[in-house]
Coordinates of C-alpha atoms in Angstrom, one line a residue:
M1 CA -0.1 0.1 0.1
T2 CA 1.4 3.5 -0.9
A3 CA 1.6 6.3 1.4
V4 CA -1.1 8.0 -0.6
Q5 CA -3.4 4.9 -0.2
D6 CA -2.7 4.9 3.3
E7 CA -3.8 8.5 3.8
R8 CA -7.2 8.1 1.9
S9 CA -8.1 4.4 2.6
P10 CA -9.5 3.3 6.2
V11 CA -7.6 0.3 7.6
R12 CA -9.3 -2.9 8.4
T13 CA -8.5 -4.5 11.6
A14 CA -9.1 -8.0 13.0
P15 CA -10.3 -8.1 16.7
D16 CA -7.4 -8.5 19.2
P17 CA -6.9 -12.0 20.2
A18 CA -7.3 -13.1 23.7
P19 CA -4.5 -12.5 25.9
G20 CA -2.6 -15.7 27.1
P21 CA -0.8 -16.5 30.0
L22 CA 1.8 -13.8 31.4
S23 CA 4.7 -16.2 30.7
D24 CA 3.7 -16.3 27.0
R25 CA 3.3 -12.6 26.8
L26 CA 6.6 -11.9 28.7
R27 CA 8.2 -14.2 26.3
R28 CA 6.8 -12.9 23.3
A29 CA 7.6 -9.5 24.4
L30 CA 11.4 -9.9 25.0
G31 CA 11.5 -11.7 21.8
A32 CA 10.1 -8.9 19.8
P33 CA 13.3 -6.8 19.2
V34 CA 15.1 -9.9 17.9
R35 CA 12.4 -10.8 15.4
A36 CA 12.4 -7.4 14.2
L37 CA 15.6 -6.9 13.7
R38 CA 15.7 -10.1 11.7
E39 CA 13.0 -9.0 9.3
A40 CA 14.7 -5.3 8.9
P41 CA 16.2 -5.0 5.3
R42 CA 20.1 -5.8 5.9
R43 CA 21.9 -3.3 4.4
P44 CA 20.0 0.0 5.6
L45 CA 20.0 -1.6 9.2
L46 CA 23.7 -2.1 8.8
A47 CA 24.4 1.6 7.7
A48 CA 21.7 2.8 10.3
S49 CA 23.8 1.2 13.0
A50 CA 27.0 2.7 11.6
L51 CA 25.5 6.1 11.7
A52 CA 24.1 5.7 15.2
L53 CA 27.3 4.0 16.7
L54 CA 29.5 6.9 15.3
S55 CA 26.9 9.7 16.4
L56 CA 27.2 8.0 20.1
V57 CA 30.8 8.0 19.9
G58 CA 30.7 11.7 19.0
Y59 CA 28.3 12.1 21.9
A60 CA 30.8 10.2 24.3
V61 CA 33.8 12.4 23.3
V62 CA 31.8 15.7 23.8
R63 CA 30.3 14.4 27.1
H64 CA 33.8 13.8 28.5
F65 CA 34.8 17.6 27.6
V66 CA 31.5 19.2 28.6
H67 CA 30.9 19.3 32.3
T68 CA 28.1 16.8 33.1
S69 CA 27.2 17.1 36.6
M70 CA 23.9 14.7 36.5
V71 CA 23.0 17.2 39.1
D72 CA 19.2 16.1 39.0
M73 CA 20.5 12.4 39.5
I74 CA 22.1 13.5 42.8
V75 CA 18.9 15.2 44.1
Y76 CA 16.9 12.0 43.3
R77 CA 19.9 9.9 45.4
A78 CA 19.4 12.1 48.4
E79 CA 15.6 11.9 48.3
G80 CA 15.9 8.2 48.3
A81 CA 18.6 8.3 51.2
A82 CA 16.2 10.8 52.9
V83 CA 13.5 7.8 52.7
A84 CA 15.8 5.2 53.8
N85 CA 17.4 7.0 57.0
G86 CA 14.1 8.5 58.0
T87 CA 15.4 12.2 57.5
D88 CA 13.4 15.5 56.6
L89 CA 12.8 14.9 53.0
Y90 CA 12.0 18.6 52.2
A91 CA 14.6 20.0 54.6
L92 CA 17.6 18.5 52.5
R93 CA 19.7 20.9 50.3
V94 CA 22.3 18.9 48.1
T95 CA 24.9 19.8 45.5
E96 CA 26.6 23.3 44.9
W97 CA 23.4 25.0 44.0
N98 CA 21.4 24.0 47.3
L99 CA 18.8 21.8 45.5
P100 CA 15.7 20.8 47.2
A101 CA 13.3 17.9 47.0
T102 CA 10.5 18.9 44.7
Y103 CA 8.7 16.0 43.8
P104 CA 5.8 14.0 45.8
P105 CA 7.0 11.4 48.7
F106 CA 6.1 8.8 46.1
A107 CA 8.9 9.7 43.7
A108 CA 11.1 9.8 46.7
M109 CA 10.2 6.3 47.6
L110 CA 11.0 4.9 44.1
F111 CA 14.7 6.8 44.4
V112 CA 16.0 4.6 47.4
P113 CA 17.3 1.8 45.1
T114 CA 19.6 4.3 44.0
T115 CA 21.4 4.8 47.3
W116 CA 22.8 1.0 46.9
F117 CA 25.2 2.2 44.4
P118 CA 28.1 4.6 44.4
I119 CA 27.6 7.9 42.1
P120 CA 30.3 7.1 39.5
F121 CA 28.3 3.5 38.8
L122 CA 24.9 5.6 38.7
R123 CA 26.2 8.1 36.0
I124 CA 26.9 5.1 33.7
A125 CA 23.8 3.0 34.4
I126 CA 21.6 5.9 34.1
T127 CA 23.0 7.3 31.2
L128 CA 22.8 3.7 29.5
G129 CA 19.3 3.4 30.9
N130 CA 18.1 6.8 29.4
L131 CA 19.5 5.8 26.1
G132 CA 17.2 2.5 26.2
L133 CA 14.4 4.6 27.2
L134 CA 15.0 6.8 24.5
A135 CA 15.0 3.9 22.0
L136 CA 11.8 2.6 23.6
L137 CA 10.3 6.2 23.6
T138 CA 10.8 6.0 19.8
H139 CA 9.4 2.6 19.6
L140 CA 6.2 4.0 21.3
S141 CA 6.1 6.8 19.2
F142 CA 6.4 4.9 15.8
R143 CA 3.6 2.6 17.4
L144 CA 1.5 5.7 18.1
V145 CA 1.6 7.4 14.7
G146 CA 1.4 4.1 12.7
W147 CA 4.6 4.7 10.8
P148 CA 6.9 3.8 9.3
R149 CA 6.0 -0.2 8.2
R150 CA 6.8 -2.7 10.5
E151 CA 10.2 -4.0 8.9
L152 CA 11.4 -0.4 8.9
R153 CA 10.8 0.5 12.4
P154 CA 13.9 -1.2 14.1
I155 CA 15.9 1.1 11.6
G156 CA 14.2 4.1 12.6
V157 CA 14.6 3.4 16.1
I158 CA 18.4 3.0 16.1
L159 CA 18.9 6.2 14.0
V160 CA 16.8 8.1 16.5
T161 CA 18.6 6.5 19.5
G162 CA 21.9 7.5 18.0
L163 CA 21.3 10.8 16.4
G164 CA 18.4 11.9 19.1
V165 CA 20.9 12.3 21.8
W166 CA 21.8 16.1 19.9
L167 CA 18.3 17.3 20.4
E168 CA 18.4 19.7 22.9
P169 CA 15.9 18.2 25.3
V170 CA 17.7 14.9 25.1
F171 CA 21.1 16.2 25.5
T172 CA 20.0 18.0 28.7
T173 CA 18.0 15.0 30.0
L174 CA 21.2 12.9 29.8
R175 CA 23.3 15.6 30.9
Y176 CA 21.3 16.1 34.2
G177 CA 20.2 12.5 34.8
Q178 CA 16.8 13.3 34.6
I179 CA 13.6 11.1 34.5
N180 CA 11.7 12.8 31.7
L181 CA 12.2 9.9 29.3
A182 CA 11.2 7.3 31.8
L183 CA 7.7 9.2 32.5
A184 CA 7.3 9.9 28.7
C185 CA 7.6 6.1 28.0
L186 CA 5.1 5.0 30.7
I187 CA 2.5 7.6 29.3
L188 CA 2.8 6.6 25.9
W189 CA 2.8 2.9 26.6
D190 CA -0.5 3.4 28.4
L191 CA -1.7 5.5 25.7
T192 CA -0.7 3.2 23.0
R193 CA -2.8 0.4 24.3
P194 CA -6.2 -0.9 23.1
D195 CA -8.8 1.2 24.9
G196 CA -10.5 -2.2 26.2
H197 CA -7.7 -2.7 28.5
R198 CA -9.1 -3.2 32.1
S199 CA -5.7 -1.5 33.3
K200 CA -5.4 1.0 30.9
G201 CA -4.8 4.3 32.7
V202 CA -2.5 2.6 35.6
A203 CA 0.6 3.8 34.1
I204 CA -0.4 7.5 33.7
G205 CA -1.6 7.5 37.1
I206 CA 1.8 6.0 38.3
A207 CA 3.4 9.0 36.5
A208 CA 1.2 11.5 37.8
G209 CA 2.3 10.1 41.5
I210 CA 5.9 10.8 40.5
K211 CA 5.6 14.1 38.9
L212 CA 2.4 16.2 38.8
T213 CA 2.2 17.1 35.4
P214 CA 1.3 13.9 33.7
G215 CA -2.0 14.1 35.2
L216 CA -3.2 16.3 32.2
F217 CA -3.2 12.9 29.9
A218 CA -6.0 12.0 32.5
V219 CA -7.9 14.8 31.5
Y220 CA -7.2 14.1 27.9
L221 CA -8.7 10.7 28.5
L222 CA -11.7 11.8 30.0
I223 CA -12.6 14.6 27.4
T224 CA -12.0 12.0 24.4
G225 CA -14.3 9.5 25.9
R226 CA -12.1 7.0 27.6
I227 CA -13.8 7.5 31.1
R228 CA -13.0 4.4 32.5
A229 CA -9.2 4.6 31.4
A230 CA -9.3 8.7 33.0
F231 CA -11.0 7.0 36.6
V232 CA -8.5 4.2 36.5
A233 CA -5.5 6.9 36.2
G234 CA -7.1 9.1 39.1
F235 CA -7.6 6.0 41.3
T236 CA -4.0 5.0 40.7
F237 CA -2.7 8.4 41.1
L238 CA -4.9 8.2 44.5
G239 CA -3.0 5.2 45.5
T240 CA 0.4 6.7 45.0
F241 CA -0.7 9.6 47.4
L242 CA -2.1 6.9 49.9
L243 CA 1.2 4.8 49.9
G244 CA 3.1 7.9 50.4
A245 CA 1.0 9.0 53.3
L246 CA 1.3 5.7 54.9
V247 CA 4.8 5.4 54.5
L248 CA 5.8 9.3 55.0
P249 CA 3.0 10.9 56.8
D250 CA 5.0 13.9 57.5
A251 CA 6.6 14.6 54.3
T252 CA 3.1 14.1 52.6
R253 CA 1.5 16.7 55.0
G254 CA 4.0 19.0 54.1
F255 CA 4.3 18.2 50.3
W256 CA 0.4 18.9 49.8
T257 CA -0.2 21.7 52.1
T258 CA 3.0 23.9 51.8
Y259 CA 5.8 22.9 49.3
L260 CA 3.6 22.3 46.4
Y261 CA 2.8 25.7 46.2
D262 CA 6.3 27.4 46.9
S263 CA 7.5 28.1 43.5
S264 CA 10.9 29.4 44.7
R265 CA 11.9 25.7 45.7
V266 CA 11.7 24.5 42.0
G267 CA 13.6 27.7 40.3
K268 CA 13.5 31.1 39.0
T269 CA 10.5 31.7 36.5
Y270 CA 12.1 34.2 34.3
I271 CA 15.5 32.2 33.4
V272 CA 15.9 30.9 30.0
D273 CA 16.0 27.2 31.2
N274 CA 12.1 27.9 32.1
Q275 CA 10.7 27.2 28.5
S276 CA 7.0 27.5 29.7
L277 CA 4.6 30.2 28.3
R278 CA 5.0 31.8 32.3
G279 CA 8.8 32.0 31.7
A280 CA 8.3 33.5 28.2
A281 CA 5.8 36.0 29.3
A282 CA 8.2 37.3 32.6
R283 CA 11.2 37.8 29.8
L284 CA 8.9 39.4 27.7
L285 CA 7.4 41.8 30.1
H286 CA 11.2 42.4 31.8
V287 CA 9.7 41.1 35.0
A288 CA 10.7 38.1 37.6
E289 CA 7.0 37.1 38.0
P290 CA 4.5 38.1 35.4
G291 CA 1.7 37.6 37.6
T292 CA -2.4 37.4 36.6
A293 CA -2.1 38.1 33.2
A294 CA 0.4 35.1 32.8
T295 CA -1.9 32.9 34.5
L296 CA -4.9 33.8 32.6
A297 CA -2.9 33.4 29.2
A298 CA -2.0 29.9 30.6
G299 CA -5.4 29.0 31.3
V300 CA -6.6 30.2 28.0
V301 CA -4.1 27.7 26.3
A302 CA -5.0 25.2 28.7
L303 CA -8.5 25.0 27.3
A304 CA -7.6 25.5 23.8
G305 CA -5.0 22.9 23.7
L306 CA -7.1 20.3 25.3
A307 CA -9.9 21.2 23.0
V308 CA -7.7 20.9 19.8
A309 CA -6.4 17.4 21.5
A310 CA -9.9 16.4 22.0
W311 CA -11.1 17.7 18.4
A312 CA -8.3 15.6 17.0
A313 CA -8.9 12.5 18.8
R314 CA -12.6 12.6 17.6
S315 CA -11.8 13.1 14.2
G316 CA -10.4 9.8 13.6
R317 CA -13.2 9.2 10.5
W318 CA -11.7 12.0 8.5
L319 CA -8.0 12.5 10.0
P320 CA -5.5 10.1 9.6
R321 CA -3.0 9.7 12.8
S322 CA -5.8 11.2 14.6
E323 CA -4.8 9.8 18.0
A324 CA -1.0 10.9 17.4
W325 CA -2.2 14.4 17.1
G326 CA -4.5 14.3 19.9
V327 CA -1.9 13.1 22.3
C328 CA 0.9 15.4 20.8
C329 CA -1.2 18.4 21.4
A330 CA -2.1 17.1 24.8
A331 CA 1.7 16.9 25.8
V332 CA 2.5 20.3 24.2
T333 CA -0.2 21.7 26.2
A334 CA 1.1 20.3 29.4
V335 CA 4.6 21.6 29.0
L336 CA 3.6 25.3 28.1
I337 CA 0.9 25.7 30.6
S338 CA 3.3 24.3 33.6
P339 CA 4.4 27.2 35.6
I340 CA 8.0 25.7 35.2
S341 CA 9.0 23.4 31.9
W342 CA 12.6 23.4 31.8
T343 CA 14.1 22.5 28.6
H344 CA 14.5 18.9 29.3
H345 CA 10.5 18.5 29.8
W346 CA 10.1 19.3 26.2
I347 CA 11.1 15.5 25.6
W348 CA 8.0 15.4 24.1
C349 CA 9.7 17.1 20.9
V350 CA 10.5 13.2 20.1
P351 CA 6.7 11.9 19.2
V352 CA 6.1 15.2 17.7
L353 CA 9.0 14.8 15.3
V354 CA 7.7 11.2 14.4
L355 CA 4.4 12.6 13.8
L356 CA 5.7 15.8 11.6
A357 CA 8.0 12.9 9.8
A358 CA 4.9 10.8 9.1
E359 CA 3.0 13.7 7.4
A360 CA 5.9 14.8 5.6
S361 CA 6.4 11.1 4.2
V362 CA 2.7 11.1 3.2
E363 CA 3.3 14.4 1.5
H364 CA 6.1 13.4 -0.5
A365 CA 4.5 10.2 -1.7
R366 CA 1.7 12.4 -3.6
P367 CA 1.8 12.6 -7.3
A368 CA 4.1 15.6 -8.5
G369 CA 1.0 17.5 -9.7
V370 CA -0.7 17.7 -6.2
R371 CA 2.5 17.2 -3.9
R372 CA 3.0 20.3 -1.3
V373 CA 5.9 20.9 1.1
R374 CA 4.0 22.3 4.0
W375 CA 4.6 19.2 6.3
R376 CA 7.9 18.9 5.1
A377 CA 8.9 22.5 5.9
A378 CA 6.9 22.1 9.1
F379 CA 9.3 19.1 10.4
W380 CA 12.4 20.6 9.5
A381 CA 11.7 24.1 11.0
T382 CA 10.5 22.0 14.3
L383 CA 13.7 19.4 14.0
V384 CA 16.2 22.7 13.8
A385 CA 14.3 24.4 16.5
F386 CA 15.0 21.5 19.1
L387 CA 18.7 21.1 17.6
S388 CA 19.8 24.9 17.9
F389 CA 20.2 25.0 21.8
A390 CA 18.7 28.6 20.9
M391 CA 18.0 29.5 24.5
W392 CA 21.9 28.9 25.6
A393 CA 23.3 30.4 22.7
A394 CA 21.7 33.8 23.2
K395 CA 23.8 33.6 26.4
P396 CA 21.7 36.0 28.9
T397 CA 22.9 35.7 32.4
G398 CA 21.2 36.1 35.4
T399 CA 18.6 39.0 35.3
A400 CA 20.4 40.4 32.0
V401 CA 17.5 38.5 30.3
L402 CA 15.1 40.9 31.6
R403 CA 16.7 43.7 29.8
M404 CA 16.9 42.2 26.4
P405 CA 14.9 44.0 23.6
P406 CA 11.6 41.8 22.5
W407 CA 13.6 40.9 19.4
R408 CA 16.5 39.4 20.9
Q409 CA 14.4 37.5 23.0
L410 CA 13.0 35.2 20.3
P411 CA 15.5 32.6 20.9
T412 CA 15.2 32.4 24.6
S413 CA 11.6 31.4 24.3
V414 CA 11.9 29.2 21.2
Y415 CA 10.1 26.2 22.6
P416 CA 6.9 27.9 23.6
W417 CA 6.6 29.6 20.0
V418 CA 7.3 26.2 18.7
G419 CA 4.4 24.8 20.8
L420 CA 2.0 27.5 19.8
C421 CA 2.5 26.6 16.2
F422 CA 1.9 23.0 16.7
L423 CA -1.3 23.6 18.0
L424 CA -2.3 25.9 15.2
A425 CA -1.1 23.6 13.0
A426 CA -3.1 21.1 14.4
A427 CA -6.4 23.0 14.4
V428 CA -5.6 24.1 10.7
R429 CA -5.1 20.4 9.6
I430 CA -8.1 19.0 11.5
R431 CA -10.6 21.8 10.3
A432 CA -9.1 21.3 6.6
R433 CA -9.5 17.6 6.8
R434 CA -13.3 17.8 8.1
R435 CA -14.4 20.4 5.5
S436 CA -12.8 18.7 2.8
A437 CA -14.9 15.6 3.6
G438 CA -18.0 17.9 4.3
A439 CA -18.1 16.7 7.7
P440 CA -19.2 19.2 10.7
L441 CA -16.5 21.0 12.4
V442 CA -17.2 19.8 15.6
R443 CA -19.2 16.5 16.9
L444 CA -22.8 17.2 17.4
P445 CA -24.0 15.6 20.8
G446 CA -24.9 12.1 20.5
Q447 CA -22.7 11.6 17.3
R448 CA -20.2 8.9 17.3
D449 CA -17.1 8.9 14.8
G450 CA -17.5 5.2 13.2
G451 CA -14.1 5.3 11.7
P452 CA -11.4 2.7 12.6
D453 CA -9.2 5.3 13.6
T454 CA -11.2 6.9 16.5
A455 CA -10.0 7.2 20.0
R456 CA -12.2 4.6 21.3
G457 CA -11.3 2.2 18.5
R458 CA -7.7 2.9 17.4
Q459 CA -6.1 -0.1 15.9
Q460 CA -3.9 -0.9 13.1
A461 CA -3.7 -4.0 11.1
P462 CA -0.4 -5.7 11.4
A463 CA 0.8 -4.3 7.8
A464 CA 0.5 -0.7 9.0
R465 CA 1.9 -1.0 12.2

C-alpha cells in the first residue's frame, strides 16, 4: 500500500486475540526486538547502526569535555537516602546549588534503590538506561503514529536513538540524569494500548504520582471518551498518594499543604531554562514574576490546547493519525501551561517529530502535480528548533535576560513558540480535513465517529504497524 493510499483508505482491523498466560506474553515481548531486527532490510539496518554508533561515539567525546554534573540524579539519590534514613525529605539541600526535593513523597520512595550504588556507577547506569528509554520512546512514538512500515521501524529506532542525543531536550536530560524519558514512556505505553484494556490508565496514574504534570493525560482520556481509563488513572494516582501518606505521613502533609505551592523551591521563573508560557511572559514583560496576566493566558492555552487535542482524537473518521495528533497536542499543552517547564521537559519533541515526519512522508509520496511542501517544511523547522540550543546560544546570564529587547528574546523562548505553532497547525489540519470531507467542524451531541481510527477503537492492521 502506498503512502497516498494509506492517507485516503481506512485500515481494516481484526479483533484482538485473547491474552495468553503472562509468561507467554513476557516471552513474546522479550523476543520482539530480535524478531524485528531479523525482519529489517539488512543493508539499511547496517548503515543505520554504523551512523548511530558514530553519533554516540561523538556524543561520548563531547560529554567527556563538557561538564556533565548529572545534578538531578544526585538530588534523586539524596531523596532516596532521606526516605531510607528517616530524615526530613523536604529540608534537604544538595549540590553546590543547594537544590531541594520537589517531587511528591511517592517519587522519593522509588528513588531508594539509587542509594545502593555509588555515584560513579549511577552515572554510567542511568546514562545507558536513558539511552534505552530513548529507544523505547521512539518505538512507542512509531506505534502511536502508525509509521513507518513494521520492517523499517528497527532502523528508525536505531537512527533516532543514535542521532537523537543531539536534540537539546534529550541532551539535557542525559546531562542532568533526569527522569523525563521514563515518564514519557509510561504515558505513551499506556496511551498506545487498546482502550478495552482494564488496566489502561494505570501507568499514567503512576507517572502523575511521580510528577504531577502527567495528570493532564488523565484529563485527555476523560474528554476523549475513555472514561474508565481516566478513572483508573485517577484512582492509581490516589493510590500513590495514600502509599506516600502511609510510609511518609509528615512529608506527605508538608508537600500537599506547603511545599507544592512554593515555586521558589523549583527555580526562578524568568531564566531561559524555563521554556513555559509563564517563563516566556516574564522575559517579554521584563519582570521576575509575570503575575495574573500570564496565569490567565496559560489558562486560555490550556483550554484551547485540550480542545484541539480532543477535536483531533474525535476526528478519526476524517483525520489520519488522529490519536497521534491528539496525544501530541495534549503533551505540548502540558509543557506550555506548567509554571516551570525546563528545557528537558520538552522531551515530547520525539513523538512530535515522528508525527511530522509521517505527515511529510505521506505528502512526499503524492503525485508531483498535487504535492506540497508544508509538512516537510514544518518537520525541518521543528527539528532545527530542537537541535539549535537557541536559548543557550543567546547567552543571557542572570537578570540580564530581563533587559533584552523583544526581538532578541525570540531565541530565549523558542520552545513555547514552537508549541503554540504546533497547536495552531493541528487545528488548521483538523479543520481542513473535516471541511474537505464535508463533515461538521465539531461533533454534535450524540454523534459517534464510526471510523476505524477513532479514539475509542484505534487499532491498526499488522501491515500498517
